[in-house]
Coordinates of C-alpha atoms and ligand atoms in Angstrom, one line a residue:
M18 CA -41.3 -23.5 34.5
L19 CA -39.1 -20.8 36.2
E20 CA -40.9 -20.5 39.3
T21 CA -40.3 -24.5 39.9
A22 CA -37.0 -24.0 39.0
L23 CA -36.4 -21.5 41.5
K24 CA -38.6 -23.0 44.4
D25 CA -36.4 -26.1 43.9
T26 CA -33.1 -24.2 44.3
D27 CA -31.8 -24.7 48.1
P28 CA -30.7 -20.8 49.6
K29 CA -27.2 -22.4 51.2
R30 CA -26.0 -24.0 48.2
L31 CA -26.3 -20.2 46.3
Q32 CA -23.8 -19.0 48.7
M33 CA -21.0 -21.6 46.8
L34 CA -21.5 -20.6 43.2
S35 CA -19.0 -21.1 40.9
Q36 CA -19.9 -20.1 37.5
P37 CA -23.6 -19.7 38.2
S38 CA -26.4 -20.0 35.7
H39 CA -28.6 -17.3 35.2
L40 CA -31.7 -18.8 37.3
D41 CA -28.9 -19.3 40.0
I42 CA -27.9 -15.8 40.3
Q43 CA -31.8 -14.5 39.7
K44 CA -32.6 -16.7 42.7
L45 CA -29.9 -15.1 44.8
W46 CA -30.9 -11.8 44.0
E47 CA -34.6 -12.6 45.0
I48 CA -33.9 -14.0 48.9
Q49 CA -31.5 -11.0 49.4
K50 CA -34.5 -9.2 47.9
K51 CA -36.7 -10.1 50.7
Q52 CA -34.4 -10.0 53.3
A53 CA -33.0 -6.1 52.3
V54 CA -36.9 -5.3 53.1
L55 CA -37.1 -7.3 56.6
K56 CA -33.4 -5.4 57.7
R57 CA -34.9 -2.1 57.3
D58 CA -36.6 -2.6 60.5
M59 CA -33.7 -4.2 62.4
P60 CA -32.0 -2.8 65.1
I61 CA -28.7 -1.3 64.8
K62 CA -27.3 -4.1 66.7
H63 CA -28.5 -6.3 64.5
R64 CA -25.6 -4.8 61.6
L65 CA -23.0 -4.5 64.7
M66 CA -23.6 -8.3 65.1
L67 CA -22.9 -9.2 61.6
L68 CA -19.7 -7.2 61.4
K69 CA -18.3 -9.0 64.7
K70 CA -18.6 -12.0 62.8
L71 CA -17.1 -10.8 60.1
E72 CA -13.9 -9.3 62.3
N73 CA -13.6 -12.5 63.8
A74 CA -13.7 -14.8 60.2
T75 CA -11.3 -12.6 59.1
L76 CA -8.8 -13.4 61.9
S77 CA -9.3 -17.0 61.7
Y78 CA -9.2 -17.2 57.9
E79 CA -5.9 -14.8 58.2
E80 CA -3.7 -17.8 57.5
R81 CA -5.3 -19.3 54.9
L82 CA -6.0 -16.1 52.8
Q83 CA -2.3 -15.1 53.2
N84 CA -1.3 -18.6 51.4
A85 CA -4.2 -18.4 48.7
V86 CA -2.7 -15.0 48.0
F87 CA 1.1 -16.4 47.8
K88 CA -0.3 -19.2 45.7
D89 CA -2.2 -16.7 43.0
F90 CA 0.5 -14.4 42.5
G91 CA 3.9 -15.4 44.9
R92 CA 3.3 -11.8 47.1
A93 CA 4.6 -12.5 50.4
Q94 CA 3.0 -13.7 53.1
T95 CA 3.9 -10.4 55.5
E96 CA 3.0 -8.3 52.5
T97 CA -0.4 -9.4 53.0
R98 CA -1.0 -9.5 56.5
M99 CA 0.6 -5.2 56.1
L100 CA -1.5 -4.6 53.1
E101 CA -4.4 -6.8 53.3
I102 CA -5.7 -8.3 56.7
Y103 CA -4.6 -5.7 58.5
P104 CA -6.6 -2.9 56.8
S105 CA -9.6 -5.2 56.5
L106 CA -9.5 -5.4 60.5
S107 CA -9.1 -2.2 60.6
E108 CA -12.3 -1.0 58.7
V109 CA -14.3 -3.4 60.1
R110 CA -13.4 -2.4 63.8
Y111 CA -13.5 1.1 62.8
A112 CA -17.0 0.5 61.2
I113 CA -18.2 -0.9 64.6
K114 CA -17.0 1.7 66.6
K115 CA -18.4 4.7 64.6
L116 CA -21.8 3.2 63.4
P117 CA -23.8 4.7 65.9
K118 CA -22.8 7.8 65.1
W119 CA -22.8 7.3 61.5
S120 CA -26.9 5.9 61.7
A121 CA -27.4 8.0 64.2
K122 CA -30.2 10.9 63.2
H123 CA -28.5 14.4 62.1
A124 CA -30.7 17.4 63.2
V125 CA -30.3 20.3 61.0
G126 CA -30.9 24.2 61.7
K127 CA -34.3 26.1 61.0
T128 CA -35.2 28.3 58.3
L129 CA -37.6 30.9 58.0
I130 CA -40.0 29.5 55.7
T131 CA -40.0 26.3 57.8
F132 CA -39.2 27.9 61.2
S133 CA -42.2 25.8 63.0
A134 CA -41.1 22.4 61.4
K135 CA -38.1 20.0 63.0
A136 CA -35.3 18.4 60.3
W137 CA -33.3 16.1 59.7
T138 CA -30.8 13.3 57.8
V139 CA -30.9 9.5 58.2
A140 CA -28.9 7.4 56.5
E141 CA -31.3 4.6 55.3
P142 CA -30.0 1.0 53.8
K143 CA -29.9 1.4 49.6
G144 CA -31.1 -2.5 49.8
V145 CA -29.2 -5.0 47.6
T146 CA -25.9 -4.1 46.4
L147 CA -23.7 -5.8 44.2
I148 CA -19.2 -5.5 45.0
I149 CA -17.4 -6.7 42.0
S150 CA -13.6 -6.9 43.1
P151 CA -10.1 -7.1 40.9
W152 CA -6.9 -9.5 41.9
N153 CA -4.5 -6.9 42.8
Y154 CA -5.7 -6.8 46.5
P155 CA -8.2 -9.4 46.5
V156 CA -9.3 -9.8 50.0
F157 CA -9.2 -6.0 51.3
L158 CA -11.0 -4.9 48.1
T159 CA -13.7 -7.6 48.6
L160 CA -14.1 -7.3 52.5
G161 CA -13.5 -3.5 53.0
P162 CA -16.7 -2.6 50.8
L163 CA -18.3 -5.3 52.3
V164 CA -17.6 -3.8 55.3
S165 CA -19.5 -0.6 54.1
A166 CA -22.0 -2.5 52.8
L167 CA -23.3 -4.4 56.0
A168 CA -22.7 -1.1 58.1
A169 CA -25.3 0.3 56.2
G170 CA -27.7 -2.3 56.7
N171 CA -27.5 -3.7 52.6
T172 CA -27.4 -7.7 51.5
A173 CA -24.6 -8.3 49.2
I174 CA -23.4 -10.3 46.5
L175 CA -19.9 -10.2 46.2
K176 CA -18.0 -11.0 43.0
T177 CA -14.4 -12.1 43.1
S178 CA -11.7 -12.2 40.5
E179 CA -11.5 -14.9 38.1
L180 CA -7.7 -14.4 38.2
T181 CA -6.9 -15.2 42.2
P182 CA -8.7 -18.2 41.9
H183 CA -7.4 -19.7 45.3
T184 CA -8.2 -16.4 46.9
S185 CA -11.9 -16.9 45.7
E186 CA -12.1 -19.7 46.8
V187 CA -11.2 -19.0 50.4
L188 CA -13.2 -15.9 50.7
Q189 CA -16.1 -18.0 49.3
E190 CA -15.8 -20.3 52.2
L191 CA -15.0 -17.5 54.3
I192 CA -19.0 -16.3 53.5
Y193 CA -20.2 -19.6 53.8
N194 CA -19.4 -20.5 57.1
T195 CA -19.9 -16.6 58.5
F196 CA -23.3 -15.4 57.1
N197 CA -26.5 -16.8 55.6
P198 CA -26.7 -16.0 51.4
E199 CA -29.8 -13.7 51.9
D200 CA -27.5 -11.3 54.1
V201 CA -23.8 -12.1 51.9
A202 CA -22.9 -14.4 49.1
V203 CA -19.7 -15.1 46.8
V204 CA -20.2 -15.4 43.4
Q205 CA -17.1 -16.8 41.6
G206 CA -17.2 -16.6 37.7
H207 CA -15.5 -14.4 34.9
A208 CA -16.7 -11.2 33.0
E209 CA -19.9 -13.1 31.7
T210 CA -20.9 -14.2 35.2
A211 CA -20.1 -10.3 36.0
Q212 CA -22.1 -9.5 32.8
A213 CA -25.0 -11.8 34.0
L214 CA -25.4 -10.5 37.8
L215 CA -25.7 -6.5 35.9
E216 CA -28.6 -7.4 34.5
L217 CA -30.4 -7.2 37.7
P218 CA -31.9 -4.2 39.2
F219 CA -29.3 -3.9 42.3
D220 CA -29.8 -0.9 44.3
H221 CA -26.1 -0.1 44.1
I222 CA -23.0 -1.4 42.3
F223 CA -19.5 -1.1 43.8
F224 CA -17.2 -1.5 41.2
T225 CA -13.3 -1.8 41.7
G226 CA -11.3 -2.3 38.8
S227 CA -9.6 -1.1 35.0
T228 CA -11.2 2.1 33.5
Q229 CA -12.4 0.7 30.2
V230 CA -14.6 -1.7 32.7
G231 CA -16.0 0.8 34.8
S232 CA -17.1 2.3 31.8
I233 CA -19.2 -1.0 30.7
I234 CA -20.2 -1.1 34.5
M235 CA -21.7 2.3 34.5
Q236 CA -23.5 1.9 31.3
K237 CA -25.1 -1.4 32.7
A238 CA -26.4 0.4 35.7
A239 CA -27.7 2.9 33.2
Q240 CA -30.7 0.3 32.6
H241 CA -31.5 0.2 35.7
L242 CA -30.3 3.6 37.6
S243 CA -28.7 1.6 40.0
S244 CA -26.1 4.1 41.6
V245 CA -22.2 3.0 41.3
T246 CA -19.4 3.6 43.0
L247 CA -16.5 3.0 40.7
E248 CA -13.0 2.6 42.0
L249 CA -10.8 2.5 39.0
G250 CA -7.5 3.0 37.9
G251 CA -4.6 5.1 35.7
K252 CA -1.8 6.7 35.6
S253 CA -1.0 8.3 39.0
P254 CA 2.5 10.9 38.6
T255 CA 5.0 11.3 41.2
I256 CA 6.6 14.6 41.2
V257 CA 9.9 15.5 42.5
D258 CA 11.4 19.2 42.7
Q259 CA 14.5 20.3 43.3
T260 CA 13.6 20.9 46.8
A261 CA 13.0 17.7 47.8
N262 CA 14.9 15.4 50.2
I263 CA 16.3 13.3 47.6
E264 CA 17.3 10.4 49.7
D265 CA 13.9 10.3 51.3
A266 CA 11.6 10.4 48.2
A267 CA 13.9 7.6 46.8
K268 CA 13.0 5.2 49.9
K269 CA 9.1 5.6 49.4
I270 CA 9.2 5.6 46.0
V271 CA 10.8 2.6 45.8
W272 CA 8.2 1.1 48.8
G273 CA 5.4 2.7 46.8
K274 CA 6.4 1.9 43.6
F275 CA 7.8 -2.1 44.1
V276 CA 5.3 -3.4 46.9
N277 CA 3.3 -5.9 45.3
A278 CA 5.1 -5.6 42.2
G279 CA 3.7 -2.3 41.3
Q280 CA 0.4 -4.1 40.6
T281 CA -1.4 -1.0 42.9
C282 CA -3.7 1.0 41.6
I283 CA -2.4 3.8 43.7
A284 CA 1.4 2.7 42.8
P285 CA 3.9 5.5 41.5
D286 CA 3.3 5.0 37.8
F287 CA 6.1 7.4 36.0
L288 CA 8.7 9.8 37.6
M289 CA 8.7 13.9 37.0
V290 CA 11.7 14.8 38.6
H291 CA 13.4 18.4 38.1
E292 CA 16.2 18.2 35.7
S293 CA 18.3 19.5 38.6
V294 CA 17.9 16.9 40.6
T295 CA 17.6 13.9 38.1
E296 CA 20.9 12.3 38.4
K297 CA 20.6 12.4 42.3
L298 CA 17.4 10.4 42.4
E299 CA 18.7 8.0 40.0
I300 CA 21.6 7.5 42.1
A301 CA 19.2 7.3 44.9
L302 CA 17.4 4.5 43.5
V303 CA 19.5 2.4 42.8
K304 CA 21.0 2.6 45.9
E305 CA 17.9 1.9 47.6
L306 CA 16.6 -0.9 45.4
D307 CA 20.0 -2.8 45.8
K308 CA 19.1 -3.0 49.4
R309 CA 15.6 -3.6 49.1
Y310 CA 15.6 -6.2 46.2
P311 CA 19.1 -7.1 45.8
D312 CA 18.9 -10.7 43.6
P313 CA 17.5 -10.5 39.9
A314 CA 13.8 -11.8 39.5
P315 CA 12.5 -13.9 41.4
H316 CA 13.1 -12.4 45.1
H317 CA 11.2 -13.3 47.5
D318 CA 9.9 -10.5 48.6
L319 CA 8.6 -9.2 45.3
A320 CA 5.5 -10.6 43.8
K321 CA 4.8 -12.3 40.9
I322 CA 3.3 -11.0 37.6
V323 CA -1.1 -12.2 38.1
S324 CA -0.7 -14.2 34.6
D325 CA 0.9 -14.8 31.5
K326 CA -1.1 -12.2 29.6
H327 CA 0.1 -9.5 32.1
Y328 CA 3.6 -10.7 32.4
L329 CA 3.8 -10.6 28.3
R330 CA 2.2 -7.0 27.9
L331 CA 5.1 -6.0 30.4
K332 CA 7.7 -7.6 28.7
N333 CA 6.4 -6.4 25.6
A334 CA 6.1 -2.6 27.0
I335 CA 9.7 -2.4 28.4
Q336 CA 11.4 -4.1 24.8
E337 CA 9.3 -1.7 23.2
A338 CA 10.4 1.3 25.0
I339 CA 13.5 0.2 24.6
D340 CA 13.9 -0.1 20.9
L341 CA 11.8 3.1 21.1
G342 CA 15.2 4.9 23.1
A343 CA 14.7 4.4 26.6
K344 CA 17.7 3.6 28.2
P345 CA 17.6 1.2 31.4
I346 CA 19.0 2.4 34.5
T347 CA 18.8 -1.4 36.0
P348 CA 19.5 -4.3 34.6
I349 CA 16.5 -5.9 32.9
H350 CA 16.1 -9.5 35.0
T351 CA 12.6 -11.3 34.0
N352 CA 11.6 -15.2 34.7
D353 CA 9.4 -16.6 32.4
A354 CA 8.7 -19.8 34.4
T355 CA 7.9 -17.9 37.8
R356 CA 6.3 -14.4 36.0
S357 CA 8.8 -12.6 37.9
I358 CA 10.6 -9.0 36.7
A359 CA 13.2 -7.2 39.0
P360 CA 12.2 -3.8 39.7
T361 CA 13.1 -1.7 36.6
L362 CA 13.8 1.7 36.2
L363 CA 13.9 3.6 32.7
K364 CA 14.8 6.6 31.4
N365 CA 14.4 8.7 28.3
V366 CA 10.5 7.1 27.5
P367 CA 8.9 8.5 24.5
L368 CA 5.6 9.2 25.0
D369 CA 4.1 7.2 22.4
T370 CA 5.3 3.8 23.9
L371 CA 2.8 1.8 26.2
L372 CA 4.7 2.4 29.3
M373 CA 3.6 5.9 28.6
R374 CA -0.1 5.6 27.1
E375 CA -1.3 3.2 29.7
E376 CA -1.4 2.3 33.1
I377 CA 1.8 0.6 33.7
F378 CA 0.6 -1.7 36.6
G379 CA 3.9 -3.8 37.2
P380 CA 7.6 -3.1 38.5
V381 CA 8.5 -1.0 36.1
L382 CA 9.5 2.8 36.8
P383 CA 9.9 5.7 33.9
I384 CA 12.1 8.4 35.1
L385 CA 10.6 11.9 32.7
T386 CA 12.1 15.1 33.6
Y387 CA 10.5 19.3 33.6
K388 CA 12.1 22.1 33.5
S389 CA 9.5 24.4 35.1
I390 CA 6.2 24.3 37.3
T391 CA 4.3 25.5 34.1
D392 CA 5.6 23.0 32.0
L393 CA 4.9 20.8 34.4
V394 CA 1.3 21.4 35.7
K395 CA 1.1 21.8 31.3
F396 CA 2.0 18.1 31.1
L397 CA -0.1 16.9 33.7
T398 CA -3.2 18.2 32.9
S399 CA -2.9 17.8 29.2
R400 CA -5.4 15.3 27.9
R401 CA -3.5 12.4 27.9
F402 CA -3.2 11.0 31.3
G403 CA -6.8 12.4 32.7
K404 CA -7.3 13.1 36.1
P405 CA -5.4 10.6 38.0
L406 CA -6.3 8.7 41.1
A407 CA -3.3 9.6 43.0
L408 CA -0.4 12.3 42.5
Y409 CA 2.9 12.1 44.8
L410 CA 4.4 15.3 45.6
F411 CA 7.7 15.3 47.2
S412 CA 9.1 19.0 47.8
E413 CA 10.0 21.0 50.7
S414 CA 8.5 24.2 49.1
Q415 CA 5.3 25.5 50.6
V416 CA 4.8 27.6 47.4
H417 CA 5.3 24.6 45.2
Q418 CA 3.1 22.5 46.9
E419 CA 0.6 24.7 47.1
Q420 CA 0.9 25.4 43.2
I421 CA 0.5 22.1 42.6
L422 CA -2.4 21.1 44.6
A423 CA -4.3 23.9 43.0
R424 CA -3.4 23.2 39.3
V425 CA -3.4 19.7 39.1
S426 CA -7.1 17.8 39.8
A427 CA -6.2 14.3 41.5
G428 CA -8.4 11.4 43.5
G429 CA -6.0 12.1 46.1
V430 CA -2.6 13.5 47.2
C431 CA -0.2 12.5 49.0
I432 CA 3.2 15.2 50.1
N433 CA 6.5 13.5 50.8
D434 CA 5.7 10.1 51.1
C435 CA 3.3 7.0 48.9
L436 CA 0.3 5.6 49.3
I437 CA -0.5 6.8 53.0
H438 CA -3.4 8.9 51.8
L439 CA -5.0 5.2 51.5
A440 CA -4.2 4.4 55.2
H441 CA -5.4 7.2 57.1
K442 CA -9.2 6.0 58.4
K443 CA -10.7 9.8 58.4
L444 CA -9.8 10.5 54.4
P445 CA -12.3 9.6 51.5
F446 CA -10.6 7.3 48.6
G447 CA -11.6 7.4 45.2
G448 CA -10.7 9.1 41.9
V449 CA -12.3 11.9 39.8
N450 CA -13.9 11.0 36.6
Q451 CA -12.0 8.9 34.4
S452 CA -10.1 7.4 37.5
G453 CA -13.4 6.7 39.4
I454 CA -16.9 7.9 40.8
G455 CA -17.9 7.9 44.6
K456 CA -15.5 7.8 47.6
S457 CA -15.0 4.6 49.3
K458 CA -13.7 4.1 53.2
G459 CA -15.2 4.5 56.6
E460 CA -17.6 7.1 57.0
Y461 CA -17.8 7.7 53.1
G462 CA -17.7 4.1 52.6
F463 CA -21.1 3.9 54.6
W464 CA -22.8 7.1 53.0
E465 CA -22.0 5.4 49.5
F466 CA -24.2 2.5 50.6
S467 CA -26.5 4.7 51.9
N468 CA -29.5 7.0 50.8
R469 CA -29.2 10.5 52.8
K470 CA -33.1 10.4 53.7
S471 CA -34.2 13.9 54.2
V472 CA -36.9 14.1 57.0
I473 CA -39.1 16.8 57.9
R474 CA -41.7 17.4 60.7
Q475 CA -44.2 19.8 60.9
W476 CA -47.2 20.4 63.3
S477 CA -50.4 19.2 62.0
G478 CA -52.6 22.4 61.5
F479 CA -50.1 25.0 60.4
S480 CA -48.0 25.8 57.4
P481 CA -46.0 29.0 57.2
F482 CA -47.1 28.4 53.5
S483 CA -50.3 29.0 54.0
L484 CA -49.4 32.7 54.0
F485 CA -49.1 32.2 50.6
F486 CA -51.8 30.0 49.7
S487 CA -54.1 31.1 46.5
P488 CA -56.0 32.9 45.9
Y489 CA -53.2 35.1 45.1
T490 CA -54.8 38.3 46.6
D491 CA -52.6 41.8 47.2
K492 CA -52.1 40.3 50.7
V493 CA -50.2 37.4 49.4
K494 CA -48.6 39.6 46.8
V495 CA -47.4 42.3 49.7
R496 CA -45.7 39.2 51.2
L497 CA -44.0 37.3 48.6
E498 CA -42.6 41.3 48.3
W499 CA -41.5 41.3 51.8
F500 CA -39.9 37.6 51.2
F501 CA -38.1 38.7 48.3
K502 CA -37.1 42.1 49.9
S503 CA -35.7 40.6 53.3
K504 CA -33.2 38.6 51.2
I505 CA -33.5 35.3 53.4
Ligands
NAD11 P1 -10.5 -5.4 35.6 O1 -11.3 -4.4 35.4 O2 -10.0 -6.3 34.7 O3 -11.6 -6.6 36.4 C1 -12.3 -6.3 37.9 C2 -13.1 -6.8 37.7 O4 -14.5 -6.7 36.9 C3 -13.3 -8.7 38.3 O5 -14.1 -9.2 38.9 C4 -13.7 -8.9 36.8 O6 -14.4 -10.4 36.4 C5 -14.6 -8.2 35.8 N1 -14.9 -7.7 34.5 C6 -13.7 -7.9 33.6 N2 -14.6 -7.5 32.7 C7 -15.4 -7.0 32.8 C8 -16.9 -7.3 31.8 N3 -16.6 -6.9 31.0 N4 -17.7 -6.6 32.6 C9 -18.5 -7.2 33.8 N5 -17.0 -7.5 34.6 C10 -16.3 -7.9 34.0 O7 -9.4 -5.1 36.4 P2 -8.4 -6.6 37.8 O8 -7.6 -6.4 36.4 O9 -8.9 -7.2 38.0 O10 -7.7 -4.9 38.2 C11 -6.7 -3.8 38.1 C12 -7.2 -2.5 37.6 O11 -8.1 -2.0 38.7 C13 -6.1 -1.7 37.4 O12 -6.9 -0.5 36.3 C14 -6.4 -0.8 38.8 O13 -6.0 0.7 38.9 C15 -7.6 -1.0 39.2 N6 -7.9 -0.9 40.5 C16 -8.4 0.4 41.1 C17 -8.2 0.4 42.6 C18 -9.1 1.4 43.0 O14 -9.5 1.2 44.3 N7 -9.5 2.6 42.6 C19 -7.7 -0.4 43.8 C20 -7.8 -2.2 42.6 C21 -7.5 -1.9 41.1

């Protein structure tokens, strides 16, 4: 019965699945499994051809993608062009340029006991992969991992976010018109669809989303021992010390925090400011905000909050903080009809509020103060926050920079700027423990989707180990003794 139903399924239709059945999902996985086996024998040229197709498709769908994101949560088209289209193109172009090097054999040196053998490592595709993406950068966080999956020679099923339906629709069409379903397919749907996909034995799962869901993904992956990359969230602290260039810090913090209305995984979540410069920084931040977002919400350059649920969560969190003693430094402007929240700065925010307990993921910035580096480090490394995805430090002091770098763990650190560590093609991107497992982008993304296979080739008829074969005579023992003493 199941087999007949599977035979009747048109493979091309499977690429356009919206809320698919379990059977559809199973069929899609099966056709990709067959293709994954065939792809192992295909030359690098084939992967380059798929990447080139992705580059061209991204260019030709650029405007539609920008408009779709605008429809989904009102983000300015220019911001989407800068933060999603350009990074997607940059990622695919970099992979096209570097793939021959990444996929080549890497010879490794000789060792005494294996002196006669030749050894190398080589990347092999993992096989059938699943990419689950979030809503906040729906284009780049879908196409970016897809570049790595294709560069590494895998097939991929993409599960896009239900919170950005217009963008998911355009992404699905882009993939449908560019690839065969056995290579790449988009599956739209809610958490249940992701859960159904997670029942299958994928060779790798690349998930971007919240820490809570990341933990579910890892449990599901454990059923099949599928490898995982988890790109998660959390609270990213931003330190401004007494040596910082305050005007420069204010400009860069306002950019990093309020781009995409604070709905960025590596947005500065809260500020830790040395008490001697807190007032000066507050004045500089307000001045900068007046310049960048002069009108109350809705401002045309400020994205809207993605859903009613998130909008109410943020409104309640602001109100709760104020009720418990936080002091607004900027006027509170919200607009229920457009789900807009104007950039909001708050000081004296109690630590037991939602704003300080959970990732904010919106245009609200609490400003906390500290007295000494020792207090600061103690606070940031307390169990309260986990290890952050990003850590920002504005400081002109080399000593402070080194102390913070050494003492506070984080997925990535950016000194005297915001967000730019993600833009650097040659840096890995990812979190640590609660903020993520594994690294993405460029060569790091390629390896995430590859098995680094060790190969060693011995001459036939010879092995240095024959010196130690049984029977374990005195001669063997003497040779072994020599090896022990040689400390090689
Ligand atoms: P989310 O975890 O709610 O959803 C992400 C994806 O998981 C969606 O496709 C969703 O349908 C699916 N999903 C939701 N519940 C699921 C479940 N129970 N089982 C299986 N799949 C499920 O995250 P979001 O709200 O879309 O995105 C915001 C979060 O993502 C923030 O925490 C942010 O920090 C994080 N994020 C991290 C990065 C990064 O690179 N580290 C980038 C962007 C966003």
